[in-house]
Short mmCIF file of C-alpha atoms in Angstrom, two decimals:
data_model
loop_
_atom_site.label_atom_id
_atom_site.label_comp_id
_atom_site.label_asym_id
_atom_site.label_seq_id
_atom_site.Cartn_x
_atom_site.Cartn_y
_atom_site.Cartn_z
CA UNK B 1 -59.86 -117.56 4.81
CA UNK B 2 -60.08 -114.30 3.02
CA UNK B 3 -61.74 -111.10 3.51
CA UNK B 4 -62.73 -108.61 0.93
CA UNK B 5 -63.76 -104.94 1.23
CA UNK B 6 -64.98 -102.97 -1.10
CA UNK B 7 -64.56 -99.18 0.19
CA UNK B 8 -66.54 -96.98 -2.70
CA UNK B 9 -65.60 -93.54 -2.12
CA UNK B 10 -68.92 -92.02 -3.74
CA UNK B 11 -68.45 -89.56 -6.20
CA UNK B 12 -64.79 -89.38 -6.51
CA UNK B 13 -64.23 -89.28 -10.41
CA UNK B 14 -60.32 -89.48 -11.31
CA UNK B 15 -61.70 -87.29 -14.90
CA UNK B 16 -63.50 -87.01 -16.93
CA UNK B 17 -65.15 -90.03 -19.89
CA UNK B 18 -64.35 -89.66 -23.23
CA UNK B 19 -68.43 -89.15 -23.79
CA UNK B 20 -68.57 -86.64 -20.56
CA UNK B 21 -69.78 -84.06 -22.02
CA UNK B 22 -72.81 -84.92 -24.44
CA UNK B 23 -75.11 -84.03 -21.65
CA UNK B 24 -73.25 -80.95 -20.57
CA UNK B 25 -70.39 -79.65 -22.73
CA UNK B 26 -68.73 -78.22 -19.39
CA UNK B 27 -68.66 -81.69 -17.83
CA UNK B 28 -65.63 -82.51 -20.57
CA UNK B 29 -63.03 -80.76 -18.00
CA UNK B 30 -64.30 -83.00 -15.08
CA UNK B 31 -61.63 -84.35 -12.32
CA UNK B 32 -63.46 -84.59 -9.38
CA UNK B 33 -59.55 -86.33 -7.49
CA UNK B 34 -57.82 -83.15 -8.73
CA UNK B 35 -59.62 -80.61 -8.29
CA UNK B 36 -60.41 -81.00 -5.02
CA UNK B 37 -56.76 -81.31 -4.25
CA UNK B 38 -56.18 -78.52 -6.68
CA UNK B 39 -58.11 -76.08 -4.79
CA UNK B 40 -57.21 -77.33 -0.51
CA UNK B 41 -53.09 -76.11 -2.45
CA UNK B 42 -53.97 -72.92 -3.98
CA UNK B 43 -57.16 -71.86 -2.22
CA UNK B 44 -56.92 -73.70 1.11
CA UNK B 45 -54.74 -73.34 3.91
CA UNK B 46 -52.41 -76.55 3.31
CA UNK B 47 -52.10 -79.72 0.45
CA UNK B 48 -54.22 -82.23 1.35
CA UNK B 49 -52.38 -85.11 3.29
CA UNK B 50 -53.88 -88.85 1.94
CA UNK B 51 -50.62 -91.13 2.49
CA UNK B 52 -53.30 -94.06 2.09
CA UNK B 53 -55.09 -93.41 -0.58
CA UNK B 54 -50.88 -92.30 -2.11
CA UNK B 55 -50.13 -96.14 -1.32
CA UNK B 56 -52.28 -97.45 -3.06
CA UNK B 57 -51.88 -95.95 -5.73
CA UNK B 58 -53.51 -93.47 -6.36
CA UNK B 59 -51.05 -91.22 -8.20
CA UNK B 60 -50.26 -93.95 -9.82
CA UNK B 61 -54.16 -93.60 -11.42
CA UNK B 62 -54.15 -89.79 -11.33
CA UNK B 63 -50.57 -88.34 -10.89
CA UNK B 64 -50.48 -85.01 -8.81
CA UNK B 65 -47.90 -83.36 -6.91
CA UNK B 66 -49.98 -83.78 -3.54
CA UNK B 67 -49.68 -87.44 -4.73
CA UNK B 68 -47.41 -90.60 -3.86
CA UNK B 69 -45.97 -91.00 -7.17
CA UNK B 70 -44.33 -94.57 -5.62
CA UNK B 71 -45.48 -97.06 -3.72
CA UNK B 72 -43.61 -99.89 -1.20
CA UNK B 73 -47.32 -101.88 -0.63
CA UNK B 74 -48.39 -104.31 -2.98
CA UNK B 75 -50.62 -103.03 -4.34
CA UNK B 76 -52.36 -102.96 -7.97
CA UNK B 77 -53.84 -100.15 -9.54
CA UNK B 78 -56.21 -99.03 -12.06
CA UNK B 79 -58.75 -97.28 -13.47
CA UNK B 80 -62.66 -98.43 -14.68
CA UNK B 81 -64.84 -97.03 -16.50
CA UNK B 82 -69.23 -96.48 -15.50
CA UNK B 83 -70.18 -99.49 -17.82
CA UNK B 84 -73.84 -97.90 -17.87
CA UNK B 85 -75.17 -94.67 -18.73
CA UNK B 86 -74.96 -91.74 -16.79
CA UNK B 87 -73.41 -90.60 -13.37
CA UNK B 88 -75.41 -92.38 -10.76
CA UNK B 89 -74.56 -93.92 -7.27
CA UNK B 90 -78.55 -96.42 -7.75
CA UNK B 91 -76.83 -97.77 -11.43
CA UNK B 92 -73.11 -97.63 -10.28
CA UNK B 93 -73.68 -99.96 -7.37
CA UNK B 94 -75.74 -102.71 -9.31
CA UNK B 95 -73.19 -102.62 -11.48
CA UNK B 96 -70.16 -102.67 -9.07
CA UNK B 97 -71.92 -105.70 -7.97
CA UNK B 98 -72.12 -107.25 -11.05
CA UNK B 99 -75.48 -106.45 -12.67
CA UNK B 100 -76.26 -105.65 -16.34
CA UNK B 101 -77.45 -101.63 -16.13
CA UNK B 102 -76.32 -100.66 -19.53
CA UNK B 103 -80.16 -100.39 -20.43
CA UNK B 104 -80.92 -97.42 -17.54
CA UNK B 105 -84.52 -96.15 -18.90
CA UNK B 106 -84.22 -91.84 -18.52
CA UNK B 107 -87.67 -90.56 -17.79
CA UNK B 108 -89.11 -86.90 -16.48
CA UNK B 109 -91.57 -87.16 -14.26
CA UNK B 110 -93.58 -84.81 -16.44
CA UNK B 111 -94.81 -86.89 -18.72
CA UNK B 112 -95.69 -90.38 -16.60
CA UNK B 113 -98.01 -88.03 -14.68
CA UNK B 114 -101.22 -89.68 -15.72
CA UNK B 115 -99.91 -93.11 -15.69
CA UNK B 116 -98.82 -91.91 -12.02
CA UNK B 117 -101.72 -90.28 -10.39
CA UNK B 118 -103.71 -93.18 -11.97
CA UNK B 119 -101.88 -95.29 -9.75
CA UNK B 120 -102.19 -93.57 -6.78
CA UNK B 121 -105.46 -93.18 -6.68
CA UNK B 122 -106.43 -96.18 -7.22
CA UNK B 123 -104.39 -97.72 -3.94
CA UNK B 124 -106.84 -94.29 -2.41
CA UNK B 125 -104.34 -91.91 -2.32
CA UNK B 126 -105.91 -88.46 -2.66
CA UNK B 127 -103.05 -86.67 -5.34
CA UNK B 128 -102.96 -83.08 -7.08
CA UNK B 129 -100.49 -81.04 -8.62
CA UNK B 130 -98.62 -78.93 -6.86
CA UNK B 131 -98.78 -75.49 -7.67
CA UNK B 132 -99.54 -76.17 -11.38
CA UNK B 133 -96.07 -77.27 -11.91
CA UNK B 134 -95.28 -80.90 -12.53
CA UNK B 135 -94.32 -82.26 -8.79
CA UNK B 136 -97.37 -84.88 -7.17
CA UNK B 137 -98.86 -84.19 -3.53
CA UNK B 138 -99.85 -86.69 -2.91
CA UNK B 139 -102.55 -87.50 0.82
CA UNK B 140 -101.65 -82.93 1.61
CA UNK B 141 -97.93 -84.90 2.90
CA UNK B 142 -95.34 -86.70 0.03
CA UNK B 143 -93.94 -84.83 -2.43
CA UNK B 144 -93.03 -87.01 -6.15
CA UNK B 145 -90.63 -85.80 -8.24
CA UNK B 146 -87.01 -85.44 -10.24
CA UNK B 147 -84.72 -86.40 -8.30
CA UNK B 148 -81.61 -82.75 -8.79
CA UNK B 149 -79.26 -84.79 -7.73
CA UNK B 150 -78.40 -86.89 -10.93
CA UNK B 151 -78.31 -86.21 -14.24
CA UNK B 152 -82.33 -85.78 -15.43
CA UNK B 153 -84.78 -88.50 -15.60
CA UNK B 154 -82.22 -91.13 -14.33
CA UNK B 155 -84.63 -91.46 -10.91
CA UNK B 156 -87.33 -90.19 -9.08
CA UNK B 157 -88.04 -89.96 -5.70
CA UNK B 158 -91.05 -90.37 -3.02
CA UNK B 159 -90.01 -87.39 -0.07
CA UNK B 160 -92.17 -86.68 2.90
CA UNK B 161 -91.21 -85.95 6.56
CA UNK B 162 -91.47 -87.73 9.69
CA UNK B 163 -93.38 -85.01 11.19
CA UNK B 164 -95.92 -85.82 8.48
CA UNK B 165 -96.26 -89.13 7.80
CA UNK B 166 -94.17 -92.56 8.98
CA UNK B 167 -92.15 -93.80 6.88
CA UNK B 168 -93.53 -97.17 6.52
CA UNK B 169 -96.17 -94.62 4.84
CA UNK B 170 -93.59 -92.52 2.97
CA UNK B 171 -92.80 -96.41 1.29
CA UNK B 172 -96.32 -97.18 0.22
CA UNK B 173 -96.27 -94.60 -1.48
CA UNK B 174 -92.76 -94.82 -3.11
CA UNK B 175 -93.68 -98.53 -4.22
CA UNK B 176 -96.87 -97.29 -5.43
CA UNK B 177 -94.91 -95.18 -7.85
CA UNK B 178 -91.89 -97.88 -8.71
CA UNK B 179 -94.94 -100.41 -10.09
CA UNK B 180 -95.45 -97.57 -13.28
CA UNK B 181 -92.21 -95.88 -12.84
CA UNK B 182 -90.11 -96.43 -16.04
CA UNK B 183 -86.97 -95.43 -14.89
CA UNK B 184 -83.25 -97.27 -13.11
CA UNK B 185 -85.06 -96.77 -9.03
CA UNK B 186 -87.64 -94.97 -7.11
CA UNK B 187 -86.30 -93.37 -3.63
CA UNK B 188 -88.11 -93.25 -0.49
CA UNK B 189 -86.93 -90.09 1.68
CA UNK B 190 -88.51 -89.03 4.70
CA UNK B 191 -86.81 -86.51 7.51
CA UNK B 192 -86.46 -84.09 9.14
CA UNK B 193 -86.14 -80.91 6.57
CA UNK B 194 -86.28 -77.25 7.67
CA UNK B 195 -89.34 -76.13 7.18
CA UNK B 196 -92.54 -77.27 4.81
CA UNK B 197 -90.96 -78.67 1.30
CA UNK B 198 -92.17 -76.86 -1.08
CA UNK B 199 -89.89 -74.63 -0.40
CA UNK B 200 -87.44 -76.21 -1.22
CA UNK B 201 -88.43 -77.18 -4.91
CA UNK B 202 -86.48 -75.77 -8.08
CA UNK B 203 -86.40 -76.49 -10.92
CA UNK B 204 -83.35 -78.83 -13.03
CA UNK B 205 -82.49 -79.45 -16.20
CA UNK B 206 -83.84 -80.93 -19.09
CA UNK B 207 -87.16 -79.84 -17.39
CA UNK B 208 -87.03 -82.13 -14.32
CA UNK B 209 -89.06 -80.27 -11.32
CA UNK B 210 -87.95 -81.54 -7.46
CA UNK B 211 -86.72 -81.36 -4.11
CA UNK B 212 -83.39 -79.60 -3.46
CA UNK B 213 -83.24 -82.74 -1.14
CA UNK B 214 -79.54 -81.38 0.61
CA UNK B 215 -80.67 -77.92 1.96
CA UNK B 216 -83.67 -79.49 3.07
CA UNK B 217 -82.00 -80.30 6.26
CA UNK B 218 -82.93 -84.44 5.92
CA UNK B 219 -79.18 -84.98 5.91
CA UNK B 220 -78.13 -83.71 8.70
CA UNK B 221 -81.43 -82.91 10.89
CA UNK B 222 -80.86 -87.08 12.08
CA UNK B 223 -83.64 -90.16 11.83
CA UNK B 224 -83.32 -89.92 7.88
CA UNK B 225 -84.99 -93.06 6.54
CA UNK B 226 -84.35 -93.85 2.99
CA UNK B 227 -85.16 -96.75 0.72
CA UNK B 228 -83.58 -97.53 -3.01
CA UNK B 229 -86.91 -99.25 -5.32
CA UNK B 230 -84.49 -99.79 -8.84
CA UNK B 231 -85.20 -101.54 -11.39
CA UNK B 232 -85.86 -105.15 -11.24
CA UNK B 233 -82.54 -107.00 -11.16
CA UNK B 234 -81.35 -110.53 -10.42
CA UNK B 235 -79.82 -109.79 -7.26
CA UNK B 236 -79.25 -113.40 -7.46
CA UNK B 237 -76.14 -113.32 -10.19
CA UNK B 238 -74.48 -110.58 -8.08
CA UNK B 239 -71.68 -110.31 -6.06
CA UNK B 240 -73.45 -110.07 -2.31
CA UNK B 241 -75.71 -113.27 -2.79
CA UNK B 242 -73.33 -115.36 -4.41
CA UNK B 243 -71.00 -115.07 -1.78
CA UNK B 244 -74.00 -115.29 0.77
CA UNK B 245 -75.02 -118.74 -1.15
CA UNK B 246 -71.55 -120.18 -0.28
CA UNK B 247 -71.52 -119.22 3.41
CA UNK B 248 -69.68 -115.92 3.70
CA UNK B 249 -70.65 -113.62 5.76
CA UNK B 250 -71.87 -110.64 3.61
CA UNK B 251 -71.95 -106.95 5.89
CA UNK B 252 -73.03 -103.78 3.45
CA UNK B 253 -72.01 -100.95 5.32
CA UNK B 254 -73.46 -96.99 4.84
CA UNK B 255 -75.76 -96.31 1.28
CA UNK B 256 -74.34 -99.36 0.85
CA UNK B 257 -77.34 -101.19 2.93
CA UNK B 258 -80.37 -99.12 1.67
CA UNK B 259 -79.31 -100.25 -2.14
CA UNK B 260 -77.70 -103.50 -1.97
CA UNK B 261 -79.99 -106.24 -1.81
CA UNK B 262 -79.33 -109.05 -0.31
CA UNK B 263 -81.76 -111.03 2.18
CA UNK B 264 -78.29 -112.97 5.10
CA UNK B 265 -76.44 -109.69 5.09
CA UNK B 266 -75.62 -107.95 7.76
CA UNK B 267 -77.11 -103.83 7.40
CA UNK B 268 -75.46 -101.41 8.78
CA UNK B 269 -76.63 -98.22 7.46
CA UNK B 270 -74.29 -94.61 8.17
CA UNK B 271 -73.51 -91.45 7.15
CA UNK B 272 -71.21 -89.90 9.20
CA UNK B 273 -67.70 -90.84 7.59
CA UNK B 274 -66.69 -92.02 10.86
CA UNK B 275 -69.91 -94.32 11.63
CA UNK B 276 -68.98 -96.28 8.20
CA UNK B 277 -65.59 -97.03 9.00
CA UNK B 278 -66.35 -98.05 12.29
CA UNK B 279 -69.25 -100.73 11.71
CA UNK B 280 -66.57 -101.28 8.19
CA UNK B 281 -63.58 -102.09 11.09
CA UNK B 282 -65.82 -103.88 13.30
CA UNK B 283 -67.52 -106.45 10.24
CA UNK B 284 -63.30 -106.72 9.62
CA UNK B 285 -62.05 -107.61 12.89
CA UNK B 286 -65.71 -110.48 13.00
CA UNK B 287 -63.36 -114.03 13.22
CA UNK B 288 -63.72 -115.87 9.68
CA UNK B 289 -64.50 -114.93 6.08
CA UNK B 290 -66.19 -111.49 4.82
CA UNK B 291 -67.09 -109.84 2.30
CA UNK B 292 -67.73 -106.07 3.00
CA UNK B 293 -69.07 -103.30 0.65
CA UNK B 294 -68.92 -99.90 2.31
CA UNK B 295 -70.38 -96.85 0.70
CA UNK B 296 -68.90 -93.48 1.72
CA UNK B 297 -71.22 -90.27 1.75
CA UNK B 298 -69.67 -87.50 2.70
CA UNK B 299 -68.57 -87.41 -0.25
CA UNK B 300 -70.79 -87.00 -2.59
CA UNK B 301 -72.66 -85.18 -0.39
CA UNK B 302 -69.94 -82.57 -0.61
CA UNK B 303 -69.51 -82.75 -4.09
CA UNK B 304 -73.77 -81.63 -4.85
CA UNK B 305 -72.70 -78.82 -2.82
CA UNK B 306 -70.38 -77.31 -5.22
CA UNK B 307 -68.00 -77.22 -1.43
CA UNK B 308 -64.35 -78.69 -2.87
CA UNK B 309 -62.94 -77.76 0.98
CA UNK B 310 -65.26 -79.95 2.91
CA UNK B 311 -64.96 -82.44 -0.29
CA UNK B 312 -60.80 -82.39 0.95
CA UNK B 313 -61.49 -83.31 5.23
CA UNK B 314 -63.72 -85.52 4.13
CA UNK B 315 -60.87 -87.44 2.08
CA UNK B 316 -58.81 -87.32 5.04
CA UNK B 317 -61.04 -88.17 6.91
CA UNK B 318 -61.64 -91.50 4.23
CA UNK B 319 -58.02 -92.11 4.43
CA UNK B 320 -57.42 -92.67 8.25
CA UNK B 321 -59.96 -95.08 8.09
CA UNK B 322 -58.18 -96.69 5.13
CA UNK B 323 -55.10 -96.93 7.47
CA UNK B 324 -56.82 -99.30 10.20
CA UNK B 325 -58.57 -101.31 7.14
CA UNK B 326 -54.78 -101.65 5.80
CA UNK B 327 -53.30 -103.01 8.87
CA UNK B 328 -56.31 -105.00 10.11
CA UNK B 329 -56.26 -106.77 5.43
CA UNK B 330 -53.33 -108.25 6.75
CA UNK B 331 -53.55 -112.43 5.84
CA UNK B 332 -52.19 -114.03 2.33
CA UNK B 333 -55.39 -113.53 0.30
CA UNK B 334 -57.51 -110.56 1.53
CA UNK B 335 -57.99 -107.59 -0.09
CA UNK B 336 -58.78 -103.88 -0.01
CA UNK B 337 -60.91 -102.54 -2.79
CA UNK B 338 -60.77 -98.38 -2.96
CA UNK B 339 -63.13 -97.04 -6.20
CA UNK B 340 -65.44 -94.84 -6.62
CA UNK B 341 -69.35 -95.18 -8.61
CA UNK B 342 -68.97 -92.19 -10.54
CA UNK B 343 -67.78 -88.67 -10.51
CA UNK B 344 -69.26 -85.23 -9.00
CA UNK B 345 -66.25 -82.28 -8.94
CA UNK B 346 -67.44 -79.90 -6.73
CA UNK B 347 -65.71 -76.98 -8.69
CA UNK B 348 -67.58 -77.38 -12.36
CA UNK B 349 -70.13 -74.91 -11.47
CA UNK B 350 -73.53 -77.68 -10.99
CA UNK B 351 -74.73 -79.94 -8.12
CA UNK B 352 -74.64 -83.01 -10.72
CA UNK B 353 -72.99 -86.22 -11.19
CA UNK B 354 -70.21 -85.91 -13.94
CA UNK B 355 -69.49 -88.98 -16.18
CA UNK B 356 -65.82 -89.65 -14.40
CA UNK B 357 -63.37 -92.72 -14.64
CA UNK B 358 -63.31 -94.23 -11.24
CA UNK B 359 -60.32 -95.56 -9.52
CA UNK B 360 -59.39 -98.27 -8.77
CA UNK B 361 -57.15 -99.47 -5.88
CA UNK B 362 -56.83 -103.32 -4.75
CA UNK B 363 -54.12 -104.01 -1.69
CA UNK B 364 -53.67 -107.62 -1.71
CA UNK B 365 -50.41 -108.65 1.18
CA UNK B 366 -49.39 -111.90 -0.29
CA UNK B 367 -48.33 -110.18 -3.50
CA UNK B 368 -44.61 -109.67 -4.62
CA UNK B 369 -44.93 -105.80 -6.53
CA UNK B 370 -47.07 -103.34 -7.70
CA UNK B 371 -49.58 -104.25 -10.74
CA UNK B 372 -50.52 -101.04 -12.84
CA UNK B 373 -53.97 -102.53 -14.91
CA UNK B 374 -55.65 -101.46 -17.47
CA UNK B 375 -58.83 -99.54 -17.61
CA UNK B 376 -61.68 -102.02 -17.07
CA UNK B 377 -64.78 -101.40 -18.81
CA UNK B 378 -67.17 -101.63 -16.69
CA UNK B 379 -68.10 -101.15 -13.08
CA UNK B 380 -69.07 -104.71 -12.83
CA UNK B 381 -65.01 -105.40 -13.62
CA UNK B 382 -64.45 -104.73 -9.91
CA UNK B 383 -66.83 -106.95 -8.80
CA UNK B 384 -65.66 -109.82 -11.01
CA UNK B 385 -61.72 -109.03 -9.46
CA UNK B 386 -63.35 -109.42 -5.96
CA UNK B 387 -65.40 -112.70 -6.94
CA UNK B 388 -62.13 -114.47 -8.41
CA UNK B 389 -60.71 -113.02 -4.66
CA UNK B 390 -63.06 -114.77 -2.59
CA UNK B 391 -62.60 -117.67 -4.73
CA UNK B 392 -66.11 -117.50 -6.01
CA UNK B 393 -66.67 -117.78 -9.65
CA UNK B 394 -66.87 -114.40 -12.11
CA UNK B 395 -69.32 -116.27 -14.26
CA UNK B 396 -72.01 -116.60 -11.91
CA UNK B 397 -72.47 -113.20 -12.38
CA UNK B 398 -75.00 -111.66 -14.90
CA UNK B 399 -72.06 -108.94 -16.09
CA UNK B 400 -67.84 -108.23 -15.46
CA UNK B 401 -64.36 -109.65 -16.10
CA UNK B 402 -61.92 -109.49 -13.76
CA UNK B 403 -59.18 -107.31 -13.87
CA UNK B 404 -55.52 -107.36 -14.26
CA UNK B 405 -54.19 -110.62 -11.74
CA UNK B 406 -55.49 -109.75 -8.70
CA UNK B 407 -57.02 -112.47 -8.03
CA UNK B 408 -54.12 -114.54 -8.10
CA UNK B 409 -52.32 -115.69 -4.63
CA UNK B 410 -49.03 -116.11 -4.59
#
């Protein structure tokens, strides 16, 4: 009997990858973890307190005066490169679960307006440009636009106010767009905005035009509905499906419930960090084996808002949640894996993700001591390592190789 919990701190990087400055030269200095800690130390009222992340080995991976440099917990600690182009939550999670996402197509909506407009009109929708800009208004209610929260051209969104159209209607529009879109994902978003969506349209980098989604208020106003429509993937060769076919209960929490595919999974979508950990702890307390994948989204939102103080508060809240998980995952064979999907440095000067290494911190109750891991080539190696810990065959995944000796039970 064993339980594996993967906690993804969304947007939590530990330093720029070698190619981080290719799109934006300033990103070569990205360091989400270090800069959030530095901000609290120099501009906040006190340094951040992250005792559990420190005990899990974060200070071994990213030395800092406010992180412990030693630990007595049985952990394995290292870093992972992303293993996919750019820096994107969807591509990051799909890769982490074992998909080969190394070929992500990058495309601006402006280059595909004719195809998208034609598909929508063929489906019976009324379509027009918004004020002559490369952004579509569908049925007078839904905006189809470039996603401004990821690197230019990675994703497109179909966004509507639930007062104007039910989410099923927004989703139907997004599915029509998905059928002709060459990008990694099309995201259907329905929520309650502070005003008309057209008031929040702005230019992005690289000729993109889209909605400033955090500024609309949909993340804080309640009732948010989101569905991520990804490029075709063989989900049977990803970790959740592999575990479910082996009879292991699978729970997807937070944003992971929105973006990972597994028909057998229990889904617990949530944005507030407290809710994410409440759902995660509930799943861990259930009897028997378990695979839980949880996403802490509020850290990523703080990065997009360029708010290092909020980011620090979310890290401290996450640290408290991890303390409860460490105490519960105490059986030989249990694993707690703490990682990220990309960086989102809130001090970098822009609201995009940053291409950074992410931590790989693994708690192993039965292990004799601390293991320092080599850098993993891809987030897919995390999925392969988790598969091995669950006594599953990592080679059944589409991509990934287990890291170090972290799947071995003493």
